[in-house]
PDB file of C-alpha atoms in Angstrom:
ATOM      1  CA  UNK A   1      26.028 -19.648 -29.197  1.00 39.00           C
ATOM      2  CA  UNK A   2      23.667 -16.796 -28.278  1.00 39.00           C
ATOM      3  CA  UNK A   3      23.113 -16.268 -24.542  1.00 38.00           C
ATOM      4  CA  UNK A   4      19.473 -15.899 -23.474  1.00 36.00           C
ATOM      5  CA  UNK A   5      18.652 -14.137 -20.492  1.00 36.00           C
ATOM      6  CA  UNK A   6      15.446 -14.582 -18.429  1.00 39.00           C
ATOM      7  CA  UNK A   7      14.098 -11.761 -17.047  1.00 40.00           C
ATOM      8  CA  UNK A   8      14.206 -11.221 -13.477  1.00 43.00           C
ATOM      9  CA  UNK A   9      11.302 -11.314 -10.861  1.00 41.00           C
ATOM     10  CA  UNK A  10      12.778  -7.788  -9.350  1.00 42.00           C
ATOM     11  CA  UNK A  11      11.904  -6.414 -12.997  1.00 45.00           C
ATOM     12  CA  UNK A  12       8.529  -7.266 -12.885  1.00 44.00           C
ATOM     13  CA  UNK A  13       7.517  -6.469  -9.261  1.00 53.00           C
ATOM     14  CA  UNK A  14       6.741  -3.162  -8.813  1.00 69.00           C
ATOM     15  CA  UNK A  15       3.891  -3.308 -11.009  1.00 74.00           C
ATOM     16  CA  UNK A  16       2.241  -6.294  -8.712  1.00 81.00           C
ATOM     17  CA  UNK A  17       3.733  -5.214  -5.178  1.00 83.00           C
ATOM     18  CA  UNK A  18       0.058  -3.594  -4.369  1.00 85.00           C
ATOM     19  CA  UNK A  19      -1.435  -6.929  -5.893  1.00 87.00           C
ATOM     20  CA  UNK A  20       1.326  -8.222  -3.188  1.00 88.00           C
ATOM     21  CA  UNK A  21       0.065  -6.151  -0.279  1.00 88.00           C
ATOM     22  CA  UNK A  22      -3.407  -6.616  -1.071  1.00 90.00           C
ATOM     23  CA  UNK A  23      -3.125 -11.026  -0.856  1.00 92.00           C
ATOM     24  CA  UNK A  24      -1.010 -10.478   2.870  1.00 91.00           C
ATOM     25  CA  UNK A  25      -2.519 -11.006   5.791  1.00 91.00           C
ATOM     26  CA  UNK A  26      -3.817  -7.600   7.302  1.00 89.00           C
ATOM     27  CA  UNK A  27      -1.288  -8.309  10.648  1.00 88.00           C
ATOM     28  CA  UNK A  28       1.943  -8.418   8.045  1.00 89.00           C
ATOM     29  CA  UNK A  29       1.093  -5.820   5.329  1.00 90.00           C
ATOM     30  CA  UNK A  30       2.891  -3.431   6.922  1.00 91.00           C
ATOM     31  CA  UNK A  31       6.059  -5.047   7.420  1.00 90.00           C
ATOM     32  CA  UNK A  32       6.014  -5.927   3.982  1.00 89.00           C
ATOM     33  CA  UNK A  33       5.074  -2.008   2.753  1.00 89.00           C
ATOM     34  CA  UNK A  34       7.920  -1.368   5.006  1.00 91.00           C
ATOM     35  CA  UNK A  35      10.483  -3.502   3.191  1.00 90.00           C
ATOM     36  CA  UNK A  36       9.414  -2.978   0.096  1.00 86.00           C
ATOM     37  CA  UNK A  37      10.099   0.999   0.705  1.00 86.00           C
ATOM     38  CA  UNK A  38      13.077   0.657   3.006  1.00 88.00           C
ATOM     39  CA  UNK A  39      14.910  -1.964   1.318  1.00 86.00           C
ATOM     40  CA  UNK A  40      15.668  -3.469   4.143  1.00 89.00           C
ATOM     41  CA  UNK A  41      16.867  -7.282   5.007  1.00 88.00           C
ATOM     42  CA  UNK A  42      14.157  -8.744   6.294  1.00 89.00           C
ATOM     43  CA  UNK A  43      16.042  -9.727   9.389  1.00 89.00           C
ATOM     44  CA  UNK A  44      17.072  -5.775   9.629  1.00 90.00           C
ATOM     45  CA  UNK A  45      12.961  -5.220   9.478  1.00 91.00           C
ATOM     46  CA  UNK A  46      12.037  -7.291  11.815  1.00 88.00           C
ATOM     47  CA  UNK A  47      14.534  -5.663  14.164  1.00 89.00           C
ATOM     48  CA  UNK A  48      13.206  -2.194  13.775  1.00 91.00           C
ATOM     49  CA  UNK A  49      11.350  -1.072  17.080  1.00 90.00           C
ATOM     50  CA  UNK A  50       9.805   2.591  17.960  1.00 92.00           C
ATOM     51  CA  UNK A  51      12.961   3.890  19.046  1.00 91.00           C
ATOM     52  CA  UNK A  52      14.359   3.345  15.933  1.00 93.00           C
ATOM     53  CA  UNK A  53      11.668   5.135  13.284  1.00 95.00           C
ATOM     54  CA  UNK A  54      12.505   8.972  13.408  1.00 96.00           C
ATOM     55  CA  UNK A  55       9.454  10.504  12.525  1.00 96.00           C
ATOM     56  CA  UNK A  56       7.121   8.259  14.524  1.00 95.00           C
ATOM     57  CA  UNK A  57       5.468   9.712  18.018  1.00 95.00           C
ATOM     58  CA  UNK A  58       2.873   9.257  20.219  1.00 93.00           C
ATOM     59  CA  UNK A  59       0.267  11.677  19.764  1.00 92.00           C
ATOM     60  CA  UNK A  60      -3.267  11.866  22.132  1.00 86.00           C
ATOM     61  CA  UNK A  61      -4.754   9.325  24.203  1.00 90.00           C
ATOM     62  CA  UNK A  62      -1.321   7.143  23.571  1.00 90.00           C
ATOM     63  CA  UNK A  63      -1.625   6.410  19.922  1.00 94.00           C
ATOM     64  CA  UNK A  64       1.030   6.607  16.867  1.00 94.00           C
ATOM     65  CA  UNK A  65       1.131   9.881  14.637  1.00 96.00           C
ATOM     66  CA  UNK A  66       3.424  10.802  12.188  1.00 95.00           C
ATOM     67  CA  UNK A  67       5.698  13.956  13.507  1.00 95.00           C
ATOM     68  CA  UNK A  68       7.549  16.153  12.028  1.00 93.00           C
ATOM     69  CA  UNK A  69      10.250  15.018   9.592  1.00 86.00           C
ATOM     70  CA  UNK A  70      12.879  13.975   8.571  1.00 92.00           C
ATOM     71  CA  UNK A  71      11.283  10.489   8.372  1.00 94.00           C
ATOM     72  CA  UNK A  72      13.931   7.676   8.110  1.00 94.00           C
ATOM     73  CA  UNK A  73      14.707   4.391   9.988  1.00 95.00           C
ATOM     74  CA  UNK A  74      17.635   3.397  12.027  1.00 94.00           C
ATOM     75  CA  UNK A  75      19.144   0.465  11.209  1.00 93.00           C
ATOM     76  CA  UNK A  76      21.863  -0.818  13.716  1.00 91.00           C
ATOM     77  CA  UNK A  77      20.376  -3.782  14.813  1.00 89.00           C
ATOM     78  CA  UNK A  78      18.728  -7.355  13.418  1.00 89.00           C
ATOM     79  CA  UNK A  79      16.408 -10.230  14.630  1.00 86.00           C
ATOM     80  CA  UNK A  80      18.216 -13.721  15.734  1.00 84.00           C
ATOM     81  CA  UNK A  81      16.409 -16.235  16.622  1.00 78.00           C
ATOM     82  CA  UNK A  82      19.005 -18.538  17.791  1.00 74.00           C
ATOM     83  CA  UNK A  83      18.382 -22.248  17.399  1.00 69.00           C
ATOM     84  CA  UNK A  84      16.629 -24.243  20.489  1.00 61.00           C
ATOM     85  CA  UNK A  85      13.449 -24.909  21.612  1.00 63.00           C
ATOM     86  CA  UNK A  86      14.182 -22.591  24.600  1.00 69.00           C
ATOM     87  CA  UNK A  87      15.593 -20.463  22.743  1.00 72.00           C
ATOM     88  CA  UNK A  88      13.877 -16.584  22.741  1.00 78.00           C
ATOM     89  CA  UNK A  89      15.058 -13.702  20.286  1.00 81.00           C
ATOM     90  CA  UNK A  90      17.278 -11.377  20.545  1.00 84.00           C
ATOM     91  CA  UNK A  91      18.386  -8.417  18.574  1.00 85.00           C
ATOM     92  CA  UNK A  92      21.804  -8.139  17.631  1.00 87.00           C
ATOM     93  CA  UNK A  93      24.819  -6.273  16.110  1.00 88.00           C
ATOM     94  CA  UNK A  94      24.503  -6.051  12.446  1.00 87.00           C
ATOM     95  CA  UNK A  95      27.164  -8.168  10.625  1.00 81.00           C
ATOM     96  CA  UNK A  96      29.537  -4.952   9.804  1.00 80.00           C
ATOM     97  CA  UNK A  97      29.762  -1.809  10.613  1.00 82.00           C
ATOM     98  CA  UNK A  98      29.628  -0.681   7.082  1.00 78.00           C
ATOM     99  CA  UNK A  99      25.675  -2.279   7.503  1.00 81.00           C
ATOM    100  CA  UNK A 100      24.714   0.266  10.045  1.00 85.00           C
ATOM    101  CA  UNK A 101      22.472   2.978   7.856  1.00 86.00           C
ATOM    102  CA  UNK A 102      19.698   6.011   8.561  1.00 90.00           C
ATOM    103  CA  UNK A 103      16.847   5.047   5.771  1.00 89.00           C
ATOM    104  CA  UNK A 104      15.645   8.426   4.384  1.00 89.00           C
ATOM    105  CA  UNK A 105      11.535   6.872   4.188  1.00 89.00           C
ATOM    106  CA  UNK A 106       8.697   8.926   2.645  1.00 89.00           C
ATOM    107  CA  UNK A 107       5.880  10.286   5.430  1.00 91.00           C
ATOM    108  CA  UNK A 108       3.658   7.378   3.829  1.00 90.00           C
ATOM    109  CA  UNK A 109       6.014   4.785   5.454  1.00 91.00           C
ATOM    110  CA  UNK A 110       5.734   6.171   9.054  1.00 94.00           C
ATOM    111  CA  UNK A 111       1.806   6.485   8.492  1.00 93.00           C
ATOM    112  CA  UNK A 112       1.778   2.836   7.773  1.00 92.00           C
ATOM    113  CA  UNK A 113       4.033   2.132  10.531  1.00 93.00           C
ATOM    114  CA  UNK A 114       1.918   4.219  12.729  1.00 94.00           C
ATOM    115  CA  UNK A 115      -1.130   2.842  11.537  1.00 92.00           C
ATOM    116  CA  UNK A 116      -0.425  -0.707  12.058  1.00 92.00           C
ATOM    117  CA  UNK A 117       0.797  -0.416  15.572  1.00 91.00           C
ATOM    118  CA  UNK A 118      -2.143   1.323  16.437  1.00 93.00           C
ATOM    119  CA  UNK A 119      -4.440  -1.534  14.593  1.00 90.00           C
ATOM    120  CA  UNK A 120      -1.994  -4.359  15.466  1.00 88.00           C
ATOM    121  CA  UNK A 121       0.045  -3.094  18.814  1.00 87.00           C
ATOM    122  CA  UNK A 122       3.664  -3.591  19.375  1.00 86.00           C
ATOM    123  CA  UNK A 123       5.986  -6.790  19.314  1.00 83.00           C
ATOM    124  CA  UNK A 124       7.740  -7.994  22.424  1.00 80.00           C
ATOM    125  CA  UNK A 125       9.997  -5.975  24.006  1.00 82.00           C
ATOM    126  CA  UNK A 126      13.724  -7.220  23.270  1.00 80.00           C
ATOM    127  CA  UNK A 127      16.951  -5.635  25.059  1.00 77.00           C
ATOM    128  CA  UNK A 128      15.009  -3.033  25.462  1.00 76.00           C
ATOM    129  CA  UNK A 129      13.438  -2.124  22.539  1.00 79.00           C
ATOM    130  CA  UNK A 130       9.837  -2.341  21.391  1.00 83.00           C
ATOM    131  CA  UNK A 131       9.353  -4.168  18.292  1.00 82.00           C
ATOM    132  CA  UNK A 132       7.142  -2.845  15.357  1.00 83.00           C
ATOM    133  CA  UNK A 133       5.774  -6.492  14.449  1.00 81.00           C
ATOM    134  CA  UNK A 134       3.797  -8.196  16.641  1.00 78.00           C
ATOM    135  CA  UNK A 135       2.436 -12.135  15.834  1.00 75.00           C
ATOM    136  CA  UNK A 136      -0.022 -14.315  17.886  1.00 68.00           C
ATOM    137  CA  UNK A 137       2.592 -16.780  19.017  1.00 67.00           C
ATOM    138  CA  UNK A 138       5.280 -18.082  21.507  1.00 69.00           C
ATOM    139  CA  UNK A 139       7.371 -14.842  20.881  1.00 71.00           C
ATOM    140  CA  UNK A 140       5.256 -12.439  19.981  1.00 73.00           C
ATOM    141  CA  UNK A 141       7.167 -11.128  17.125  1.00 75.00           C
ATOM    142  CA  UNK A 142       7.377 -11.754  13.411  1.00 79.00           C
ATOM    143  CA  UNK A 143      10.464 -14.238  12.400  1.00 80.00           C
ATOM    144  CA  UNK A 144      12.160 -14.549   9.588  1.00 82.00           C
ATOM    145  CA  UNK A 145      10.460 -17.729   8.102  1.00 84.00           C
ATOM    146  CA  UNK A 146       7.085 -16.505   9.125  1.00 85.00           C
ATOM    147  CA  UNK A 147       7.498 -13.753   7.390  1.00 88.00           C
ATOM    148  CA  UNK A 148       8.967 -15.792   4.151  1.00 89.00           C
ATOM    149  CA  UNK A 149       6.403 -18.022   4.316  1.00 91.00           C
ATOM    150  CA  UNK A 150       3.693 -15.061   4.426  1.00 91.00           C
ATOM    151  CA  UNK A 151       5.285 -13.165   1.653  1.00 91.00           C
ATOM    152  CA  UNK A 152       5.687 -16.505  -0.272  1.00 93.00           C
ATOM    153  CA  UNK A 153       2.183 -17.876  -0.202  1.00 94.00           C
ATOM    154  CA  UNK A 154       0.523 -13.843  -0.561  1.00 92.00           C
ATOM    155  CA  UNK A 155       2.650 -14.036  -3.927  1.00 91.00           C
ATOM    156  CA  UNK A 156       1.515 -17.197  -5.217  1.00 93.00           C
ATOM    157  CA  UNK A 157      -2.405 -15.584  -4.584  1.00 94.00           C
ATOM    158  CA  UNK A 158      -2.081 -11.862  -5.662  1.00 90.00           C
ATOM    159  CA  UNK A 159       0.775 -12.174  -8.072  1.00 88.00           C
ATOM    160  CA  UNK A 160       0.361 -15.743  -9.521  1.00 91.00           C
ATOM    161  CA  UNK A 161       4.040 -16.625  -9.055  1.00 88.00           C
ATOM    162  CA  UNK A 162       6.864 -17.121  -6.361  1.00 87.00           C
ATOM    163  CA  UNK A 163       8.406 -13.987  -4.401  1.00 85.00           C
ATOM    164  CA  UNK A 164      10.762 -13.927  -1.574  1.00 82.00           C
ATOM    165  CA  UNK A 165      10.683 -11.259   0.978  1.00 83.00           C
ATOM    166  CA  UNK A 166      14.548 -10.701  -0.217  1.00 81.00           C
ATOM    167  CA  UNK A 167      13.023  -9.209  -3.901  1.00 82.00           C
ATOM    168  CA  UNK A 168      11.446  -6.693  -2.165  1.00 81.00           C
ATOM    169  CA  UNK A 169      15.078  -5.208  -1.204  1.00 77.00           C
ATOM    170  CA  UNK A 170      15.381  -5.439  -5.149  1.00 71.00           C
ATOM    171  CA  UNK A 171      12.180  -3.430  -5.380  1.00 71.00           C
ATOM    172  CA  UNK A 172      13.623  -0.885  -3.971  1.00 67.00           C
ATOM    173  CA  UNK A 173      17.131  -0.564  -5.573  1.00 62.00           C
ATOM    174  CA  UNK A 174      15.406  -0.957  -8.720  1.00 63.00           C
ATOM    175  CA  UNK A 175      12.756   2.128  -8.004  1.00 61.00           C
ATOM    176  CA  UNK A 176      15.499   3.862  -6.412  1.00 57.00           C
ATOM    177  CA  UNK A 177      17.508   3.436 -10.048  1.00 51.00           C
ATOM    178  CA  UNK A 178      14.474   4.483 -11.950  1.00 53.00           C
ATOM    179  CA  UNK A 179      13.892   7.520 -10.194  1.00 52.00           C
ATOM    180  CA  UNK A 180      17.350   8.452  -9.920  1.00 50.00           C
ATOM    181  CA  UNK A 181      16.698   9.116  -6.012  1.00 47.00           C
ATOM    182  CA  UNK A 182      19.966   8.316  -4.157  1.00 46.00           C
ATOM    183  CA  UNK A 183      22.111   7.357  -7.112  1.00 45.00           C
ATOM    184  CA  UNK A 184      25.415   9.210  -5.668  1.00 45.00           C
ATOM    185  CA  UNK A 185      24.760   6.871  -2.666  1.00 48.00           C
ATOM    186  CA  UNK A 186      24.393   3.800  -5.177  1.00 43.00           C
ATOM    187  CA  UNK A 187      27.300   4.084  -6.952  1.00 45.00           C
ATOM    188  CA  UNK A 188      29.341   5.287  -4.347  1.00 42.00           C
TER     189      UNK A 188
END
């Protein structure tokens, strides 16, 4: 018999992500511009703070500008939340080594990084770090299933079907692949 292969979300998403953007809440856009460029896991996003966004600075009267490049993100750390009522986040190690990654970003990523924490402010501060995403809650940082549920329910609005915030990392390998930008990298 003939196999028959559905077509995936990831193939279909670029052409929707700014229908994406456009249905999330003004406090999370960002985050999810940010993934959606970056690639990132969304526990690796949420664990990006100023000190890790090259490119980012603080320009007059104490608000975000973009610098000078190279713009890219650091990514050497992630979000837990560990389990507990008590329980506060943390960032940790990333799961390997081999995980640990500069993010070459266009200037249009740090502008919307920039912009937001200037419209939005910064997330706690976390062994010492500042985080990017701030949230009106207990924590005062963006989680992991706040940000799934976010992406999940903007999707169902702008895009009229289900997206996870893990098919905006496919986004980007898939634009990356079109546009042949970092294909040594991608196939090793």
């Amino acid at each position: 018999p003939a196999i028959h292969v559905e077509p995936s979300d990831e193939e279909y998403l670029a052409p929707d992500f700014p229908n994406l953007l456009a249905a999330m809440p003004g406090r999370y856009r960002a985050a999810v511009f940010v993934q959606g460029s970056a690639g990132l896991r969304s526990s690796e996003l949420l664990g990006l703070s100023i000190e890790t966004v090259e490119g980012l600075e603080r320009g007059p009267l104490g608000r975000f500008v973009v610098g000078p490049g190279p713009y890219r993100l650091r990514i050497d750390r992630q979000l837990h939340f560990p389990y507990g009522e008590d329980s506060v986040p943390e960032l940790v190690r990333l799961k390997t080594t081999a995980s640990r990654a500069r993010v070459a970003v266009g200037r249009a990523t740090i502008e919307v990084i920039a912009h937001h924490l200037n419209e939005w402010g910064t997330g706690r501060e976390v062994n010492g770090r500042t985080l990017l995403w701030s949230t009106t809650g207990k924590h005062n940082c963006l989680g992991v299933f706040l940000l799934h549920r976010h992406v999940t329910n903007a999707a169902r609005k702008g895009v009229g079907r289900h997206l996870h915030p893990h098919d905006l990392r496919h986004l980007y390998a898939t634009t990356a692949i079109g546009s042949f930008f970092l294909m040594t990298f991608i196939l090793g």
